[in-house]
Coordinates of C-alpha atoms in Angstrom, one line a residue:
M1 CA 14.9 16.6 31.3
S2 CA 17.5 15.5 29.0
R3 CA 16.6 13.6 25.7
S4 CA 18.6 10.3 25.3
P5 CA 16.9 8.6 22.7
R6 CA 17.8 4.9 21.4
A7 CA 19.7 5.0 18.0
R8 CA 17.3 4.7 15.3
R9 CA 17.2 2.2 13.0
H10 CA 16.8 3.6 9.5
R11 CA 14.1 1.0 7.7
L12 CA 11.9 2.1 4.8
T13 CA 8.7 0.6 4.2
A14 CA 7.6 0.1 0.6
A15 CA 5.3 3.2 0.9
T16 CA 8.3 5.2 2.3
A17 CA 11.0 4.1 -0.7
A18 CA 8.1 5.2 -3.1
A19 CA 7.6 8.5 -1.9
C20 CA 11.3 9.2 -1.6
T21 CA 11.7 8.1 -5.3
A22 CA 8.9 10.2 -6.4
A23 CA 9.8 13.3 -4.5
A24 CA 12.6 14.3 -6.5
L25 CA 10.3 14.9 -9.2
T26 CA 7.5 16.6 -7.1
A27 CA 9.6 18.7 -4.8
A28 CA 11.8 19.8 -7.7
T29 CA 8.5 21.0 -9.7
A30 CA 6.9 22.4 -6.4
L31 CA 10.0 24.8 -6.0
W32 CA 9.9 26.0 -9.7
N33 CA 6.2 26.4 -10.0
H34 CA 5.3 27.5 -6.4
D35 CA 3.1 30.9 -6.2
G36 CA 3.8 32.1 -2.7
G37 CA 0.4 33.8 -2.4
A38 CA -1.7 30.5 -3.6
A39 CA -3.7 28.6 -0.7
G40 CA -3.2 25.5 -2.3
A41 CA -2.1 24.3 -5.8
Q42 CA -3.0 21.7 -8.3
L43 CA -0.6 19.1 -9.5
T44 CA 1.3 19.3 -12.8
S45 CA 0.7 16.2 -14.8
T46 CA 4.3 15.2 -13.8
Q47 CA 3.5 15.6 -10.0
E48 CA 0.1 13.7 -10.5
T49 CA 1.5 10.6 -12.5
A50 CA 4.1 10.4 -9.4
T51 CA 1.6 10.7 -7.0
L52 CA -0.6 8.0 -8.2
S53 CA 2.3 6.0 -8.7
T54 CA 3.2 6.4 -4.9
W55 CA -0.3 5.3 -3.9
A56 CA -0.3 2.3 -6.3
D57 CA 3.1 1.2 -4.8
I58 CA 1.7 0.7 -1.1
E59 CA 0.3 -2.5 -0.3
Q60 CA -3.1 -2.9 1.2
P61 CA -4.2 -4.9 4.1
E62 CA -6.2 -8.2 3.0
E63 CA -9.8 -8.8 3.7
A64 CA -9.7 -12.2 5.6
T65 CA -7.8 -10.8 8.7
A66 CA -7.7 -10.1 12.1
V67 CA -10.7 -7.8 12.1
E68 CA -13.3 -10.5 11.3
D69 CA -12.5 -12.3 14.7
D70 CA -14.7 -11.8 17.8
F71 CA -12.1 -9.4 19.5
F72 CA -13.8 -6.4 17.4
Q73 CA -17.2 -7.3 18.0
P74 CA -18.2 -5.1 21.5
P75 CA -20.3 -6.6 24.1
D76 CA -24.1 -5.5 23.9
P77 CA -25.0 -3.9 26.0
L78 CA -21.6 -1.9 26.5
P79 CA -20.2 -2.4 30.2
A80 CA -20.4 0.5 32.5
G81 CA -17.2 2.5 33.0
E82 CA -15.5 6.1 32.3
P83 CA -14.0 6.8 28.9
G84 CA -10.7 5.0 28.4
D85 CA -11.6 2.0 30.4
I86 CA -10.4 -1.1 28.7
I87 CA -13.1 -3.6 27.7
R88 CA -10.8 -6.3 26.6
A89 CA -7.0 -6.7 25.6
E90 CA -5.0 -9.4 24.2
P91 CA -1.4 -9.5 23.1
A92 CA -0.7 -8.7 19.3
D93 CA 1.9 -8.6 16.8
A94 CA 3.0 -5.4 14.9
F95 CA 5.4 -5.5 11.6
T96 CA 7.3 -2.9 9.6
D97 CA 7.1 -4.8 6.5
A98 CA 5.1 -7.1 4.3
L99 CA 7.4 -10.0 4.7
R100 CA 6.6 -9.6 8.3
V101 CA 10.6 -9.7 9.2
G102 CA 10.9 -6.2 11.0
R103 CA 9.3 -6.3 14.3
F104 CA 8.2 -3.0 16.4
P105 CA 10.9 -3.2 19.6
A106 CA 8.0 -3.5 21.9
D107 CA 5.6 -5.4 23.4
V108 CA 2.2 -5.2 21.5
W109 CA -1.2 -5.5 22.6
R110 CA -4.5 -5.0 20.9
V111 CA -7.4 -3.3 23.1
M112 CA -10.8 -2.4 23.0
Y113 CA -11.9 0.4 25.1
L114 CA -15.0 2.9 25.8
S115 CA -15.0 6.2 24.4
T116 CA -17.5 8.7 23.2
D117 CA -19.1 9.7 19.8
A118 CA -20.0 12.7 18.2
L119 CA -23.5 12.5 19.7
G120 CA -22.0 12.2 23.2
E121 CA -22.9 8.5 23.6
P122 CA -20.5 5.8 24.7
M123 CA -18.9 3.6 22.0
A124 CA -16.2 1.0 21.8
V125 CA -13.1 1.8 20.0
T126 CA -10.0 -0.4 19.4
A127 CA -6.5 0.4 19.2
T128 CA -3.0 -1.3 19.3
V129 CA -0.5 0.0 22.3
M130 CA 3.1 -0.6 22.2
A131 CA 5.6 -0.5 25.3
P132 CA 9.1 -0.5 24.0
T133 CA 11.3 -3.5 25.0
A134 CA 14.4 -1.3 26.0
P135 CA 14.5 0.5 29.1
W136 CA 13.6 4.4 29.1
E137 CA 16.8 6.2 28.9
G138 CA 15.4 9.8 29.6
G139 CA 14.6 11.6 32.6
G140 CA 11.3 11.0 34.3
E141 CA 8.7 8.5 33.2
R142 CA 8.8 7.1 29.5
P143 CA 6.7 9.3 27.3
L144 CA 3.8 8.2 25.5
V145 CA 2.4 9.3 22.0
A146 CA -0.9 9.0 20.0
Y147 CA -0.4 8.3 16.7
A148 CA -3.6 9.5 14.9
I149 CA -3.5 7.8 11.3
G150 CA -4.3 9.6 8.1
T151 CA -6.6 8.4 5.5
H152 CA -6.8 4.6 5.3
G153 CA -10.3 4.2 3.7
I154 CA -13.2 2.6 5.5
G155 CA -13.1 -0.9 4.9
D156 CA -12.9 -2.6 8.1
H157 CA -9.8 -4.4 6.9
C158 CA -8.0 -1.2 6.4
A159 CA -7.8 -0.3 10.1
P160 CA -4.1 0.2 11.3
S161 CA -4.4 -2.8 13.7
N162 CA -5.0 -5.0 11.0
G163 CA -2.5 -3.4 8.8
L164 CA 0.4 -3.6 11.7
E165 CA -0.6 -7.1 12.3
Q166 CA 0.3 -8.0 8.5
G167 CA 3.1 -5.5 8.0
L168 CA 0.9 -3.5 5.7
E169 CA 0.6 -0.4 7.7
Y170 CA 1.8 2.4 5.4
E171 CA 2.5 4.8 8.2
A172 CA 4.4 2.0 10.1
S173 CA 7.9 3.7 9.3
L174 CA 6.9 6.9 11.2
M175 CA 5.2 4.9 13.9
E176 CA 8.7 3.2 14.4
R177 CA 10.2 6.1 15.1
Y178 CA 8.9 7.0 18.1
V179 CA 9.2 3.4 19.6
D180 CA 13.1 3.6 18.5
D181 CA 13.2 6.9 20.7
G182 CA 12.2 4.9 23.6
Y183 CA 8.2 6.4 23.6
A184 CA 5.2 4.1 24.1
L185 CA 2.9 4.2 21.5
V186 CA -1.0 4.2 21.0
V187 CA -2.6 3.8 17.5
T188 CA -6.8 4.3 17.7
D189 CA -8.5 2.6 14.9
Y190 CA -11.4 5.3 15.4
E191 CA -14.8 4.7 15.5
G192 CA -16.2 2.2 13.2
F193 CA -12.8 0.8 12.0
G194 CA -13.0 -2.8 12.6
T195 CA -15.8 -2.7 15.0
P196 CA -19.4 -2.5 13.6
G197 CA -20.7 0.3 11.5
D198 CA -19.2 2.6 9.2
H199 CA -16.1 4.4 10.1
T200 CA -17.1 8.1 11.1
F201 CA -14.4 9.5 8.5
M202 CA -13.6 13.1 9.3
V203 CA -16.0 13.6 11.9
G204 CA -14.0 15.6 14.5
R205 CA -16.0 15.1 17.2
S206 CA -15.7 11.6 17.0
Q207 CA -12.2 11.4 16.0
G208 CA -11.0 13.6 18.9
P209 CA -12.4 11.8 21.7
A210 CA -11.0 8.4 20.5
V211 CA -7.3 9.9 20.3
L212 CA -7.8 11.0 23.9
D213 CA -9.3 7.9 25.1
S214 CA -6.4 6.0 23.6
L215 CA -3.8 7.7 25.8
R216 CA -6.2 7.0 28.8
A217 CA -6.6 3.3 27.6
A218 CA -2.9 2.9 27.1
T219 CA -2.0 3.9 30.8
R220 CA -5.1 1.8 32.1
L221 CA -3.5 -1.4 30.3
D222 CA -1.6 -2.7 33.6
E223 CA 0.7 -5.1 31.1
A224 CA 2.2 -2.2 29.6
G225 CA 3.2 -0.5 32.7
I226 CA 2.6 3.2 31.1
S227 CA 2.2 5.7 33.9
P228 CA -1.1 8.2 33.8
D229 CA 1.6 10.7 34.6
A230 CA 3.9 10.2 31.5
P231 CA 4.3 13.2 29.5
M232 CA 2.1 12.7 26.4
G233 CA 1.7 14.2 22.9
V234 CA -0.4 13.6 19.8
N235 CA 0.8 13.4 16.1
G236 CA -1.0 13.1 13.0
F237 CA -1.4 14.3 9.1
S238 CA -4.2 14.5 7.0
Q239 CA -7.3 12.9 8.8
G240 CA -5.2 12.2 11.6
G241 CA -4.3 15.9 11.5
G242 CA -7.8 16.6 11.9
S243 CA -8.1 14.3 14.7
A244 CA -4.9 16.1 16.4
V245 CA -6.2 19.5 16.4
W246 CA -9.6 18.1 17.7
A247 CA -7.7 16.1 20.4
A248 CA -6.0 19.4 21.4
Q249 CA -9.0 21.3 21.4
L250 CA -11.2 18.8 23.4
H251 CA -8.5 18.4 25.9
P252 CA -9.0 21.0 28.4
E253 CA -12.9 19.9 28.8
Y254 CA -12.9 16.5 27.9
A255 CA -9.7 14.7 29.3
P256 CA -7.9 17.9 31.6
E257 CA -6.2 15.0 33.5
L258 CA -4.0 14.0 30.5
P259 CA -0.6 15.3 31.1
L260 CA -0.4 16.5 27.0
V261 CA 3.1 18.6 26.2
G262 CA 2.4 19.3 22.5
V263 CA 0.2 18.2 19.6
A264 CA 1.6 18.0 16.1
A265 CA -0.7 18.3 13.4
G266 CA 0.0 18.5 9.4
A267 CA -2.4 18.9 6.5
V268 CA -5.3 19.5 8.6
P269 CA -8.6 19.2 6.9
A270 CA -10.0 21.9 9.1
D271 CA -13.1 23.1 7.2
L272 CA -14.6 20.3 5.4
H273 CA -16.8 22.3 3.2
Q274 CA -13.8 24.2 1.9
V275 CA -12.2 20.9 1.5
A276 CA -15.1 19.2 -0.4
E277 CA -15.2 22.2 -2.8
F278 CA -11.3 21.6 -3.4
L279 CA -11.7 18.0 -3.8
D280 CA -14.8 18.1 -5.9
G281 CA -14.2 16.8 -9.6
G282 CA -10.3 16.2 -9.1
T283 CA -8.1 13.5 -8.6
Y284 CA -9.1 12.8 -4.6
F285 CA -12.9 13.0 -5.0
S286 CA -13.3 9.5 -3.2
L287 CA -12.0 11.3 -0.2
M288 CA -15.0 13.7 -0.3
S289 CA -17.4 10.8 -0.8
L290 CA -15.8 9.0 2.1
A291 CA -16.2 12.1 4.2
A292 CA -20.2 12.0 3.1
I293 CA -20.4 8.3 4.5
G294 CA -18.4 9.2 7.5
L295 CA -20.9 11.9 8.4
S296 CA -24.0 10.3 7.6
S297 CA -22.6 7.4 10.1
A298 CA -22.1 9.6 12.9
Y299 CA -25.4 11.7 12.5
P300 CA -28.3 9.2 11.4
E301 CA -30.4 12.4 10.5
L302 CA -28.1 13.2 7.6
P303 CA -29.7 11.9 4.2
L304 CA -27.0 10.2 1.9
E305 CA -28.5 6.9 0.3
E306 CA -31.7 8.3 -0.8
R307 CA -30.2 11.1 -2.6
M308 CA -27.6 9.4 -4.7
T309 CA -27.8 8.1 -8.2
D310 CA -27.5 4.6 -9.1
D311 CA -23.9 5.3 -10.2
G312 CA -23.5 7.2 -6.7
A313 CA -24.8 4.5 -4.6
E314 CA -22.7 1.8 -6.4
L315 CA -19.7 4.3 -5.7
M316 CA -20.5 4.7 -2.1
D317 CA -21.0 0.6 -1.8
T318 CA -17.5 0.2 -3.4
L319 CA -15.9 2.6 -1.4
R320 CA -17.2 1.0 2.1
D321 CA -15.2 -2.1 1.1
S322 CA -12.1 -0.2 0.0
C323 CA -8.6 1.1 1.4
T324 CA -7.2 4.3 0.1
V325 CA -5.2 2.9 -2.8
D326 CA -8.3 1.1 -4.0
A327 CA -10.5 4.0 -3.3
I328 CA -8.9 6.7 -5.3
P329 CA -9.4 5.2 -8.4
H330 CA -12.9 4.6 -8.3
G331 CA -13.9 8.5 -7.7
M332 CA -11.3 10.0 -10.0
F333 CA -12.8 13.5 -11.5
R334 CA -16.2 12.6 -10.6
T335 CA -18.6 15.7 -9.0
M336 CA -20.9 15.3 -6.2
D337 CA -23.7 17.0 -8.7
G338 CA -23.1 13.9 -11.2
I339 CA -23.6 11.1 -8.4
T340 CA -26.3 13.0 -6.5
T341 CA -30.0 13.4 -7.3
A342 CA -30.7 16.7 -4.9
E343 CA -28.2 19.1 -3.1
L344 CA -26.3 17.6 -0.5
L345 CA -23.6 19.3 1.1
N346 CA -25.3 22.7 1.3
S347 CA -28.7 21.2 2.7
P348 CA -29.1 22.9 6.2
E349 CA -28.8 19.6 8.0
W350 CA -25.5 19.0 6.4
Q351 CA -24.2 22.4 7.0
A352 CA -25.4 22.5 10.8
R353 CA -23.2 19.0 11.2
L354 CA -20.4 20.5 9.0
A355 CA -20.1 23.6 11.3
E356 CA -20.5 21.4 14.5
N357 CA -17.1 19.7 13.4
L358 CA -15.2 22.8 12.4
P359 CA -12.7 23.4 14.8
G360 CA -11.7 26.8 16.2
G361 CA -14.6 27.3 18.8
T362 CA -12.0 27.0 21.8
A363 CA -8.3 27.4 21.8
P364 CA -5.9 24.6 22.6
T365 CA -4.0 24.9 26.0
V366 CA -1.2 22.8 24.8
P367 CA 1.6 24.0 22.3
L368 CA 0.4 23.3 18.8
F369 CA 2.6 22.6 15.5
M370 CA 0.8 23.1 12.3
Y371 CA 2.3 22.4 8.9
H372 CA 1.3 22.1 5.4
S373 CA 2.7 21.8 2.1
A374 CA 1.9 24.7 -0.1
L375 CA 1.5 22.2 -3.1
D376 CA -0.9 19.7 -1.1
D377 CA -3.2 18.4 -3.7
A378 CA -5.7 16.9 -1.5
I379 CA -6.0 19.4 1.6
P380 CA -5.9 23.1 0.6
M381 CA -3.6 25.0 2.7
G382 CA -5.7 28.3 2.9
Q383 CA -8.5 26.7 5.2
A384 CA -5.8 25.4 7.5
E385 CA -3.9 29.0 7.6
E386 CA -7.4 30.0 9.0
L387 CA -7.3 27.6 11.9
R388 CA -4.1 28.8 12.6
D389 CA -5.0 32.4 12.6
T390 CA -8.2 31.5 14.9
Y391 CA -6.3 29.9 17.2
C392 CA -3.5 32.3 17.3
A393 CA -6.3 35.3 18.1
A394 CA -7.3 33.2 21.0
G395 CA -4.2 33.1 22.1
A396 CA -3.0 29.6 21.5
N397 CA 0.6 28.7 21.4
V398 CA 1.0 27.9 17.7
Q399 CA 3.8 27.4 15.6
W400 CA 3.3 27.3 11.9
R401 CA 5.6 26.2 9.2
R402 CA 4.6 26.3 5.4
T403 CA 6.8 23.7 3.5
Y404 CA 7.4 23.2 -0.4
S405 CA 7.6 19.4 -0.2
G406 CA 5.0 18.7 -3.1
S407 CA 1.9 16.7 -2.9
H408 CA 0.0 15.4 -0.3
V409 CA 1.5 12.0 0.2
M410 CA 5.1 13.5 -0.5
S411 CA 4.4 15.9 2.5
L412 CA 3.4 12.9 4.6
F413 CA 6.6 11.4 4.6
I414 CA 8.9 14.2 3.9
D415 CA 7.6 16.7 6.5
H416 CA 7.2 14.0 9.4
D417 CA 11.0 14.7 10.6
R418 CA 10.0 18.0 11.6
A419 CA 7.1 17.3 13.3
H420 CA 8.7 14.1 14.9
D421 CA 11.7 16.4 16.2
W422 CA 9.3 19.3 17.5
M423 CA 7.6 16.5 19.7
A424 CA 10.8 15.2 20.9
D425 CA 11.8 18.9 22.0
R426 CA 8.5 19.0 24.1
F427 CA 9.1 15.8 25.8
A428 CA 12.7 17.1 26.6
G429 CA 11.3 20.3 28.1
E430 CA 12.4 22.7 25.4
P431 CA 10.6 26.1 25.1
T432 CA 8.4 26.3 22.4
N433 CA 8.5 29.2 19.7
S434 CA 5.1 30.5 18.7
T435 CA 4.8 32.2 15.3
C436 CA 1.5 34.0 16.3

């Protein structure tokens, strides 16, 4: 199969431009200070300033927005059907910039579809589906990519279908590259993002099915004309990297009919306990708090509110209505001990659910590309390397790449090219080069 992508339009969002501006500082400092044996590294003050400045330059979706309309309210009871079946769909808009000048070169729909939550029960999830307007110029069926978003916060207005509608989706420039290459695209909102309830942030057993079922839903949207036999891929970074490896791992049993050809996963938060220890007391403590909310939402037996101090309860209430940029400053340098009245994450019930959401129990049967910056300041690299080793030992086809691109947000934008090109090679039928 020959690859003949359309010429790309190099359009930078505000987030990408900010990342590239700050990268000159962070990447240079990373290379100078890198310790090759470190599993993860804290940022220097220069890098931290650049990182926070980059986040501050990212505009957030407004609260009085599309997610407030009836489309995002699932029918009660849910209709009978199979995972991936569409509950409803309607045409939508997707923009690449805040002025809403740049449109994705595609026909766009928002959809609500059936999926499966962490307890194995049916749930409704929303997503955005894009079918390029230009004819597919490659061989065979037009490929389909599931783009698993990274951390957006948990406020309903932060959902990607809302950010795309407003031109305020900070990963839009990365999504657009796939559409520019002629691939169909589906972007899930995950559970509880726009739809009722708290978003189950970092719960792999909810996020993995949501991603796989978004691929099913895209092929069941007749208007989009996406073949169920099309070669498919999954791409994700950070939260999306965790979603991607769970999609890869669950694929053989949960959705074996999907013709996945590859999964690219960056900055994977595989071991949530190790990630929590890394975040506790640091710049990104809010991400740890969001994960606590997400796990408690997915598993009702997990105590949360009753173990919060007054300050902790106030922080959690604030985070529930926040996108990432707003959430980070509220939690900076706090500790879990400082916002709870009793042991939380190390309690038996929490440890059991954390163990359930530790990937590695079975090996993916599709090629997997994993990458991580050695100076990631949010997700320690060592625990991702442990997952790589586990998959390799189980016989998976894994290509691993350590980068030196700087902080977490720098890696998102700088390292995406490699993941994108790796996926394009899978669609072109190129052989993989496992580093196991």
